[in-house]
PDB file of C-alpha atoms and ligand atoms in Angstrom:
ATOM      1  CA  MET S   1    -115.765 -30.139 -46.002  1.00  0.00           C
ATOM      2  CA  HIS S   2    -113.440 -33.199 -46.010  1.00  0.00           C
ATOM      3  CA  LEU S   3    -110.364 -33.396 -43.779  1.00  0.00           C
ATOM      4  CA  LEU S   4    -108.044 -33.534 -46.830  1.00  0.00           C
ATOM      5  CA  ASP S   5    -109.633 -30.499 -48.332  1.00  0.00           C
ATOM      6  CA  THR S   6    -109.140 -28.589 -45.131  1.00  0.00           C
ATOM      7  CA  PHE S   7    -105.368 -29.566 -45.038  1.00  0.00           C
ATOM      8  CA  GLN S   8    -104.849 -28.519 -48.634  1.00  0.00           C
ATOM      9  CA  TYR S   9    -106.560 -25.263 -47.976  1.00  0.00           C
ATOM     10  CA  LEU S  10    -104.374 -24.551 -44.976  1.00  0.00           C
ATOM     11  CA  MET S  11    -101.168 -25.373 -46.904  1.00  0.00           C
ATOM     12  CA  LEU S  12    -102.187 -22.978 -49.667  1.00  0.00           C
ATOM     13  CA  LEU S  13    -102.849 -20.303 -47.123  1.00  0.00           C
ATOM     14  CA  VAL S  14     -99.448 -20.763 -45.505  1.00  0.00           C
ATOM     15  CA  SER S  15     -97.696 -20.636 -48.886  1.00  0.00           C
ATOM     16  CA  LEU S  16     -99.453 -17.470 -49.897  1.00  0.00           C
ATOM     17  CA  THR S  17     -98.655 -15.770 -46.583  1.00  0.00           C
ATOM     18  CA  MET S  18     -94.938 -16.630 -46.896  1.00  0.00           C
ATOM     19  CA  ALA S  19     -94.794 -15.448 -50.512  1.00  0.00           C
ATOM     20  CA  SER S  20     -96.405 -12.104 -49.749  1.00  0.00           C
ATOM     21  CA  GLY S  21     -94.274 -11.547 -46.526  1.00  0.00           C
ATOM     22  CA  GLN S  22     -90.788 -11.649 -48.274  1.00  0.00           C
ATOM     23  CA  ASP S  23     -89.308 -10.441 -51.516  1.00  0.00           C
ATOM     24  CA  THR S  24     -86.729 -13.177 -51.957  1.00  0.00           C
ATOM     25  CA  CYS S  25     -86.956 -16.851 -51.532  1.00  0.00           C
ATOM     26  CA  SER S  26     -84.570 -18.485 -49.065  1.00  0.00           C
ATOM     27  CA  CYS S  27     -84.217 -21.638 -51.169  1.00  0.00           C
ATOM     28  CA  GLU S  28     -83.815 -20.287 -54.708  1.00  0.00           C
ATOM     29  CA  PRO S  29     -81.937 -17.404 -56.369  1.00  0.00           C
ATOM     30  CA  LYS S  30     -83.919 -14.157 -56.786  1.00  0.00           C
ATOM     31  CA  MET S  31     -84.873 -14.780 -60.431  1.00  0.00           C
ATOM     32  CA  THR S  32     -86.876 -17.804 -59.459  1.00  0.00           C
ATOM     33  CA  THR S  33     -90.497 -17.075 -59.153  1.00  0.00           C
ATOM     34  CA  CYS S  34     -91.760 -18.534 -55.970  1.00  0.00           C
ATOM     35  CA  ASN S  35     -94.918 -16.516 -55.783  1.00  0.00           C
ATOM     36  CA  VAL S  36     -97.015 -19.147 -57.293  1.00  0.00           C
ATOM     37  CA  VAL S  37     -95.181 -22.416 -56.648  1.00  0.00           C
ATOM     38  CA  PRO S  38     -94.429 -23.037 -52.958  1.00  0.00           C
ATOM     39  CA  CYS S  39     -90.793 -23.924 -51.871  1.00  0.00           C
ATOM     40  CA  GLY S  40     -89.885 -27.373 -50.691  1.00  0.00           C
ATOM     41  CA  LEU S  41     -88.853 -28.166 -47.134  1.00  0.00           C
ATOM     42  CA  PRO S  42     -85.371 -26.676 -46.143  1.00  0.00           C
ATOM     43  CA  GLY S  43     -82.444 -29.058 -46.789  1.00  0.00           C
ATOM     44  CA  SER S  44     -80.116 -30.324 -44.064  1.00  0.00           C
ATOM     45  CA  ASN S  45     -77.080 -28.178 -43.029  1.00  0.00           C
ATOM     46  CA  GLY S  46     -73.904 -28.514 -45.206  1.00  0.00           C
ATOM     47  CA  LEU S  47     -70.459 -29.609 -43.883  1.00  0.00           C
ATOM     48  CA  PRO S  48     -68.641 -27.000 -41.764  1.00  0.00           C
ATOM     49  CA  GLY S  49     -66.453 -24.646 -43.840  1.00  0.00           C
ATOM     50  CA  ARG S  50     -62.591 -24.641 -43.697  1.00  0.00           C
ATOM     51  CA  ASP S  51     -60.888 -22.915 -40.810  1.00  0.00           C
ATOM     52  CA  GLY S  52     -60.378 -19.204 -41.447  1.00  0.00           C
ATOM     53  CA  ASN S  53     -56.925 -17.544 -41.671  1.00  0.00           C
ATOM     54  CA  ASP S  54     -55.105 -16.624 -38.440  1.00  0.00           C
ATOM     55  CA  GLY S  55     -56.409 -13.381 -36.973  1.00  0.00           C
ATOM     56  CA  PRO S  56     -54.108 -10.342 -36.263  1.00  0.00           C
ATOM     57  CA  LYS S  57     -51.676 -10.657 -33.371  1.00  0.00           C
ATOM     58  CA  GLY S  58     -53.343  -9.799 -30.068  1.00  0.00           C
ATOM     59  CA  GLU S  59     -52.306  -7.082 -27.544  1.00  0.00           C
ATOM     60  CA  LYS S  60     -49.409  -7.875 -25.247  1.00  0.00           C
ATOM     61  CA  GLY S  61     -50.741  -9.674 -22.183  1.00  0.00           C
ATOM     62  CA  ASP S  62     -50.414  -8.454 -18.567  1.00  0.00           C
ATOM     63  CA  ARG S  63     -47.144  -9.137 -16.726  1.00  0.00           C
ATOM     64  CA  GLY S  64     -47.209 -12.616 -15.198  1.00  0.00           C
ATOM     65  CA  GLU S  65     -47.033 -13.385 -11.482  1.00  0.00           C
ATOM     66  CA  ARG S  66     -43.572 -13.219  -9.862  1.00  0.00           C
ATOM     67  CA  GLY S  67     -41.847 -16.645 -10.095  1.00  0.00           C
ATOM     68  CA  ALA S  68     -40.607 -18.708  -7.161  1.00  0.00           C
ATOM     69  CA  VAL S  69     -37.296 -17.671  -5.489  1.00  0.00           C
ATOM     70  CA  GLY S  70     -34.335 -19.185  -7.408  1.00  0.00           C
ATOM     71  CA  PRO S  71     -31.366 -21.050  -5.823  1.00  0.00           C
ATOM     72  CA  PRO S  72     -28.678 -18.859  -4.143  1.00  0.00           C
ATOM     73  CA  GLY S  73     -25.966 -17.388  -6.487  1.00  0.00           C
ATOM     74  CA  LYS S  74     -22.162 -17.910  -6.253  1.00  0.00           C
ATOM     75  CA  VAL S  75     -20.243 -16.362  -3.360  1.00  0.00           C
ATOM     76  CA  GLY S  76     -19.331 -12.733  -4.254  1.00  0.00           C
ATOM     77  CA  PRO S  77     -15.835 -11.121  -3.834  1.00  0.00           C
ATOM     78  CA  MET S  78     -14.639 -10.261  -0.322  1.00  0.00           C
ATOM     79  CA  GLY S  79     -15.901  -6.880   0.908  1.00  0.00           C
ATOM     80  CA  ILE S  80     -13.697  -4.028   2.187  1.00  0.00           C
ATOM     81  CA  LYS S  81     -12.551  -4.042   5.775  1.00  0.00           C
ATOM     82  CA  GLY S  82     -15.160  -2.625   8.104  1.00  0.00           C
ATOM     83  CA  ASP S  83     -14.642   0.190  10.603  1.00  0.00           C
ATOM     84  CA  GLN S  84     -13.068  -0.565  13.915  1.00  0.00           C
ATOM     85  CA  GLY S  85     -15.612  -1.742  16.433  1.00  0.00           C
ATOM     86  CA  VAL S  86     -16.549   0.244  19.506  1.00  0.00           C
ATOM     87  CA  LEU S  87     -14.376   0.015  22.588  1.00  0.00           C
ATOM     88  CA  GLY S  88     -15.100  -3.119  24.570  1.00  0.00           C
ATOM     89  CA  PRO S  89     -16.324  -3.010  28.134  1.00  0.00           C
ATOM     90  CA  LYS S  90     -13.855  -2.128  30.843  1.00  0.00           C
ATOM     91  CA  GLY S  91     -12.051  -5.159  32.262  1.00  0.00           C
ATOM     92  CA  PRO S  92     -12.367  -6.226  35.868  1.00  0.00           C
ATOM     93  CA  LYS S  93     -10.444  -4.279  38.443  1.00  0.00           C
ATOM     94  CA  GLY S  94      -7.031  -5.729  39.217  1.00  0.00           C
ATOM     95  CA  ASP S  95      -6.061  -7.088  42.574  1.00  0.00           C
ATOM     96  CA  LYS S  96      -5.329  -4.468  45.117  1.00  0.00           C
ATOM     97  CA  GLY S  97      -1.563  -4.236  45.707  1.00  0.00           C
ATOM     98  CA  THR S  98      -0.526  -4.504  49.245  1.00  0.00           C
ATOM     99  CA  ASN S  99       0.812  -1.473  51.027  1.00  0.00           C
ATOM    100  CA  GLU S 100       4.139  -3.230  51.620  1.00  0.00           C
ATOM    101  CA  GLU S 101       4.606  -3.909  47.890  1.00  0.00           C
ATOM    102  CA  LEU S 102       3.956  -0.244  47.128  1.00  0.00           C
ATOM    103  CA  ILE S 103       6.430   0.918  49.739  1.00  0.00           C
ATOM    104  CA  SER S 104       9.080  -1.530  48.393  1.00  0.00           C
ATOM    105  CA  LEU S 105       8.556  -0.380  44.777  1.00  0.00           C
ATOM    106  CA  LYS S 106       8.886   3.269  45.800  1.00  0.00           C
ATOM    107  CA  ALA S 107      12.146   2.497  47.618  1.00  0.00           C
ATOM    108  CA  GLN S 108      13.520   0.668  44.544  1.00  0.00           C
ATOM    109  CA  MET S 109      12.634   3.633  42.346  1.00  0.00           C
ATOM    110  CA  THR S 110      14.348   6.093  44.660  1.00  0.00           C
ATOM    111  CA  ALA S 111      17.476   3.895  44.684  1.00  0.00           C
ATOM    112  CA  MET S 112      17.473   3.697  40.874  1.00  0.00           C
ATOM    113  CA  GLN S 113      17.059   7.464  40.552  1.00  0.00           C
ATOM    114  CA  GLU S 114      20.073   7.950  42.849  1.00  0.00           C
ATOM    115  CA  GLU S 115      22.062   5.433  40.755  1.00  0.00           C
ATOM    116  CA  MET S 116      21.167   7.285  37.579  1.00  0.00           C
ATOM    117  CA  ARG S 117      22.200  10.619  39.098  1.00  0.00           C
ATOM    118  CA  LYS S 118      25.610   9.181  40.028  1.00  0.00           C
ATOM    119  CA  LEU S 119      26.102   7.690  36.526  1.00  0.00           C
ATOM    120  CA  GLN S 120      25.153  11.000  34.921  1.00  0.00           C
ATOM    121  CA  ASN S 121      27.734  12.802  37.068  1.00  0.00           C
ATOM    122  CA  LEU S 122      30.381  10.250  36.056  1.00  0.00           C
ATOM    123  CA  VAL S 123      29.537  10.626  32.337  1.00  0.00           C
ATOM    124  CA  ASN S 124      29.775  14.407  32.672  1.00  0.00           C
ATOM    125  CA  THR S 125      33.209  14.071  34.308  1.00  0.00           C
ATOM    126  CA  TYR S 126      34.484  11.762  31.524  1.00  0.00           C
ATOM    127  CA  ARG S 127      33.123  14.133  28.894  1.00  0.00           C
ATOM    128  CA  LYS S 128      35.036  16.995  30.508  1.00  0.00           C
ATOM    129  CA  VAL S 129      38.235  14.883  30.647  1.00  0.00           C
ATOM    130  CA  ALA S 130      37.820  13.873  26.991  1.00  0.00           C
ATOM    131  CA  ILE S 131      37.320  17.477  25.955  1.00  0.00           C
ATOM    132  CA  LEU S 132      40.364  18.508  28.050  1.00  0.00           C
ATOM    133  CA  PHE S 133      42.352  15.943  26.070  1.00  0.00           C
ATOM    134  CA  GLY S 134      41.138  17.433  22.835  1.00  0.00           C
ATOM    135  CA  ALA S 135      38.240  15.084  21.979  1.00  0.00           C
ATOM    136  CA  LYS S 136      35.298  16.258  19.876  1.00  0.00           C
ATOM    137  CA  ILE S 137      31.914  14.989  21.073  1.00  0.00           C
ATOM    138  CA  VAL S 138      28.987  14.876  18.625  1.00  0.00           C
ATOM    139  CA  GLY S 139      25.811  13.240  19.945  1.00  0.00           C
ATOM    140  CA  GLU S 140      26.869   9.814  21.153  1.00  0.00           C
ATOM    141  CA  LYS S 141      30.074   9.824  19.079  1.00  0.00           C
ATOM    142  CA  MET S 142      33.553  10.998  20.120  1.00  0.00           C
ATOM    143  CA  PHE S 143      36.575  11.766  17.854  1.00  0.00           C
ATOM    144  CA  MET S 144      39.980  11.833  19.458  1.00  0.00           C
ATOM    145  CA  VAL S 145      43.481  12.529  18.153  1.00  0.00           C
ATOM    146  CA  VAL S 146      45.727   9.632  19.165  1.00  0.00           C
ATOM    147  CA  VAL S 147      48.990   9.870  17.210  1.00  0.00           C
ATOM    148  CA  SER S 148      50.301  12.734  15.101  1.00  0.00           C
ATOM    149  CA  GLU S 149      51.367  10.522  12.152  1.00  0.00           C
ATOM    150  CA  GLY S 150      50.433   7.158  10.716  1.00  0.00           C
ATOM    151  CA  THR S 151      49.490   5.419   7.453  1.00  0.00           C
ATOM    152  CA  PHE S 152      45.967   4.071   6.871  1.00  0.00           C
ATOM    153  CA  GLU S 153      46.970   0.557   8.058  1.00  0.00           C
ATOM    154  CA  GLU S 154      48.880   1.945  11.109  1.00  0.00           C
ATOM    155  CA  GLY S 155      45.906   4.106  12.021  1.00  0.00           C
ATOM    156  CA  LYS S 156      43.545   1.076  11.822  1.00  0.00           C
ATOM    157  CA  ILE S 157      45.757  -0.855  14.269  1.00  0.00           C
ATOM    158  CA  ILE S 158      46.259   2.113  16.643  1.00  0.00           C
ATOM    159  CA  CYS S 159      42.517   2.668  16.930  1.00  0.00           C
ATOM    160  CA  SER S 160      41.613  -0.999  17.287  1.00  0.00           C
ATOM    161  CA  GLN S 161      44.189  -1.334  20.121  1.00  0.00           C
ATOM    162  CA  ARG S 162      42.147   1.299  21.963  1.00  0.00           C
ATOM    163  CA  GLY S 163      38.837  -0.380  21.303  1.00  0.00           C
ATOM    164  CA  ALA S 164      38.061   2.236  18.665  1.00  0.00           C
ATOM    165  CA  LEU S 165      37.813   2.621  14.856  1.00  0.00           C
ATOM    166  CA  LEU S 166      39.058   5.022  12.204  1.00  0.00           C
ATOM    167  CA  PRO S 167      36.557   7.901  11.995  1.00  0.00           C
ATOM    168  CA  THR S 168      33.446   7.664   9.782  1.00  0.00           C
ATOM    169  CA  PRO S 169      31.571  10.970   9.723  1.00  0.00           C
ATOM    170  CA  LYS S 170      27.963  10.088   8.804  1.00  0.00           C
ATOM    171  CA  ASN S 171      26.399  13.533   8.789  1.00  0.00           C
ATOM    172  CA  GLY S 172      27.353  17.210   8.496  1.00  0.00           C
ATOM    173  CA  ARG S 173      27.771  17.730  12.248  1.00  0.00           C
ATOM    174  CA  GLU S 174      30.150  14.773  12.594  1.00  0.00           C
ATOM    175  CA  ASN S 175      32.101  15.903   9.515  1.00  0.00           C
ATOM    176  CA  GLU S 176      32.400  19.410  10.974  1.00  0.00           C
ATOM    177  CA  ALA S 177      33.818  18.051  14.268  1.00  0.00           C
ATOM    178  CA  LEU S 178      36.453  16.050  12.388  1.00  0.00           C
ATOM    179  CA  LYS S 179      37.265  19.025  10.166  1.00  0.00           C
ATOM    180  CA  GLU S 180      37.935  21.096  13.334  1.00  0.00           C
ATOM    181  CA  LEU S 181      40.582  18.534  14.440  1.00  0.00           C
ATOM    182  CA  ALA S 182      42.221  18.542  10.978  1.00  0.00           C
ATOM    183  CA  GLU S 183      42.177  22.336  11.010  1.00  0.00           C
ATOM    184  CA  GLN S 184      43.568  22.517  14.567  1.00  0.00           C
ATOM    185  CA  PHE S 185      46.505  20.209  13.737  1.00  0.00           C
ATOM    186  CA  ASN S 186      46.715  21.457  10.169  1.00  0.00           C
ATOM    187  CA  LYS S 187      46.861  17.869   8.901  1.00  0.00           C
ATOM    188  CA  GLN S 188      44.642  15.611   6.822  1.00  0.00           C
ATOM    189  CA  ILE S 189      43.075  12.585   8.532  1.00  0.00           C
ATOM    190  CA  TYR S 190      42.368   9.146   7.040  1.00  0.00           C
ATOM    191  CA  LEU S 191      38.734   8.073   7.245  1.00  0.00           C
ATOM    192  CA  GLY S 192      37.498   4.537   7.978  1.00  0.00           C
ATOM    193  CA  MET S 193      36.494   3.648   4.394  1.00  0.00           C
ATOM    194  CA  SER S 194      38.005   2.465   1.088  1.00  0.00           C
ATOM    195  CA  ASP S 195      37.235   1.174  -2.404  1.00  0.00           C
ATOM    196  CA  GLU S 196      39.867  -1.554  -2.158  1.00  0.00           C
ATOM    197  CA  LYS S 197      37.269  -4.344  -2.626  1.00  0.00           C
ATOM    198  CA  THR S 198      35.338  -2.816  -5.536  1.00  0.00           C
ATOM    199  CA  GLU S 199      37.040  -0.040  -7.457  1.00  0.00           C
ATOM    200  CA  GLY S 200      34.865   3.085  -7.507  1.00  0.00           C
ATOM    201  CA  THR S 201      32.536   1.888  -4.729  1.00  0.00           C
ATOM    202  CA  PHE S 202      33.621   3.202  -1.354  1.00  0.00           C
ATOM    203  CA  GLN S 203      32.513   1.199   1.690  1.00  0.00           C
ATOM    204  CA  TYR S 204      32.931   1.466   5.448  1.00  0.00           C
ATOM    205  CA  LEU S 205      35.456  -1.033   6.793  1.00  0.00           C
ATOM    206  CA  ASN S 206      32.588  -3.304   7.941  1.00  0.00           C
ATOM    207  CA  GLY S 207      31.495  -3.609   4.282  1.00  0.00           C
ATOM    208  CA  GLU S 208      28.431  -1.320   4.481  1.00  0.00           C
ATOM    209  CA  THR S 209      27.881   1.284   1.748  1.00  0.00           C
ATOM    210  CA  LEU S 210      28.436   4.956   2.516  1.00  0.00           C
ATOM    211  CA  ILE S 211      25.416   6.878   3.775  1.00  0.00           C
ATOM    212  CA  TYR S 212      27.135  10.267   3.674  1.00  0.00           C
ATOM    213  CA  ASN S 213      30.020  11.840   1.761  1.00  0.00           C
ATOM    214  CA  ASN S 214      31.607  15.251   1.321  1.00  0.00           C
ATOM    215  CA  TRP S 215      33.792  14.787  -1.758  1.00  0.00           C
ATOM    216  CA  ALA S 216      35.811  17.776  -2.960  1.00  0.00           C
ATOM    217  CA  SER S 217      34.958  18.710  -6.564  1.00  0.00           C
ATOM    218  CA  HIS S 218      36.353  16.236  -9.143  1.00  0.00           C
ATOM    219  CA  GLU S 219      36.893  13.607  -6.404  1.00  0.00           C
ATOM    220  CA  PRO S 220      37.212  10.658  -6.181  1.00  0.00           C
ATOM    221  CA  ASN S 221      39.577  10.535  -9.164  1.00  0.00           C
ATOM    222  CA  GLY S 222      42.470   8.237  -8.255  1.00  0.00           C
ATOM    223  CA  GLY S 223      41.246   4.900  -9.599  1.00  0.00           C
ATOM    224  CA  ARG S 224      43.288   1.911  -8.426  1.00  0.00           C
ATOM    225  CA  LYS S 225      46.100   4.188  -7.140  1.00  0.00           C
ATOM    226  CA  GLU S 226      43.928   5.910  -4.515  1.00  0.00           C
ATOM    227  CA  ASN S 227      41.803   3.483  -2.496  1.00  0.00           C
ATOM    228  CA  CYS S 228      41.774   5.378   0.833  1.00  0.00           C
ATOM    229  CA  VAL S 229      39.989   8.615   1.769  1.00  0.00           C
ATOM    230  CA  GLU S 230      41.385  11.668   3.574  1.00  0.00           C
ATOM    231  CA  ILE S 231      39.524  14.672   4.961  1.00  0.00           C
ATOM    232  CA  TYR S 232      41.134  18.031   4.162  1.00  0.00           C
ATOM    233  CA  THR S 233      41.448  20.832   6.705  1.00  0.00           C
ATOM    234  CA  ASN S 234      38.438  22.469   4.993  1.00  0.00           C
ATOM    235  CA  GLY S 235      36.307  19.359   5.627  1.00  0.00           C
ATOM    236  CA  LYS S 236      36.207  18.155   1.994  1.00  0.00           C
ATOM    237  CA  TRP S 237      37.129  14.572   1.067  1.00  0.00           C
ATOM    238  CA  ASN S 238      39.760  13.258  -1.362  1.00  0.00           C
ATOM    239  CA  ASP S 239      40.546   9.706  -2.408  1.00  0.00           C
ATOM    240  CA  LYS S 240      44.226   9.155  -1.702  1.00  0.00           C
ATOM    241  CA  SER S 241      46.909   6.463  -1.679  1.00  0.00           C
ATOM    242  CA  CYS S 242      46.808   4.582   1.646  1.00  0.00           C
ATOM    243  CA  THR S 243      50.546   4.934   2.422  1.00  0.00           C
ATOM    244  CA  GLU S 244      50.766   8.658   3.270  1.00  0.00           C
ATOM    245  CA  LYS S 245      51.410   9.784   6.856  1.00  0.00           C
ATOM    246  CA  ARG S 246      48.298  11.368   8.315  1.00  0.00           C
ATOM    247  CA  LEU S 247      47.036  12.565  11.707  1.00  0.00           C
ATOM    248  CA  VAL S 248      45.575   9.508  13.426  1.00  0.00           C
ATOM    249  CA  VAL S 249      42.122  10.213  14.828  1.00  0.00           C
ATOM    250  CA  CYS S 250      39.939   7.446  16.316  1.00  0.00           C
ATOM    251  CA  GLU S 251      36.204   7.270  16.777  1.00  0.00           C
ATOM    252  CA  LEU S 252      34.723   5.996  20.033  1.00  0.00           C
TER     253      LEU S 252
HETATM  254  C1  MAN A   1      46.711  15.234  -5.775  1.00  0.00           C
HETATM  255  C2  MAN A   1      46.205  14.026  -5.019  1.00  0.00           C
HETATM  256  C3  MAN A   1      44.929  13.549  -5.603  1.00  0.00           C
HETATM  257  C4  MAN A   1      43.941  14.660  -5.731  1.00  0.00           C
HETATM  258  C5  MAN A   1      44.519  15.852  -6.447  1.00  0.00           C
HETATM  259  C6  MAN A   1      43.565  17.019  -6.423  1.00  0.00           C
HETATM  260  O1  MAN A   1      47.075  14.891  -7.026  1.00  0.00           O
HETATM  261  O2  MAN A   1      46.019  14.364  -3.709  1.00  0.00           O
HETATM  262  O3  MAN A   1      44.349  12.530  -4.841  1.00  0.00           O
HETATM  263  O4  MAN A   1      42.804  14.218  -6.374  1.00  0.00           O
HETATM  264  O5  MAN A   1      45.697  16.225  -5.825  1.00  0.00           O
HETATM  265  O6  MAN A   1      44.069  18.070  -7.172  1.00  0.00           O
HETATM  266 CA1   CA A   2      42.039  11.948  -5.414  1.00  0.00          CA
END
């Protein structure tokens, strides 16, 4: 057998084997009969198709790594005051005083105590004298009858000549002491206050506003005609003309 014959025979055999091994032909539609006529060699690949549509959105990814530390923020508002710190350590011991210094200090103290005792005795004596002369003592204040009659202006002068002032009771106890003098002499007493400067606003004679009063009901009621104040024998106050004659009491 010739070499060509052998090749043709082999080709036929291959074609037959392929035809019997598959129902359809890879190069032609199904209707084409390939059983008898062998297919040609496969063509080269076509151009790549167009890109497909976007796929569905993927699952959320894992949380990323923590970023680098950012720059420091602005200074915040001032905090509240902290608790008091613990007691500091005890300071060093002071210099030892000499025995002579101690003895001298003790002697000075004893002398001062003796001085104080003497002064206290003297004060007690003067208090007794003042009371004997009819003074009323309330705390550190003393009220004393000086003259049986005088106007407001006369009373001011009489008291100032004695280094004293017209009386200004500034609490219930002081008012009660003054009331007892008025009661005892059965006479009203001018007080050291007036509304001469500002009508309706009573002030002490040094210009300060009253810190206590004991007005009788419906008082003060005198307007411009009654700028002075008298204390009745029952302790109540009345605004009154300044030219009446009243018991002159001074405050020391
Ligand atoms: C008199 C005066 C007045 C006072 C009245 C009270 O008129 O002493 O100052 O207010 O009496 O009734
Ligand atoms: Ca009055």
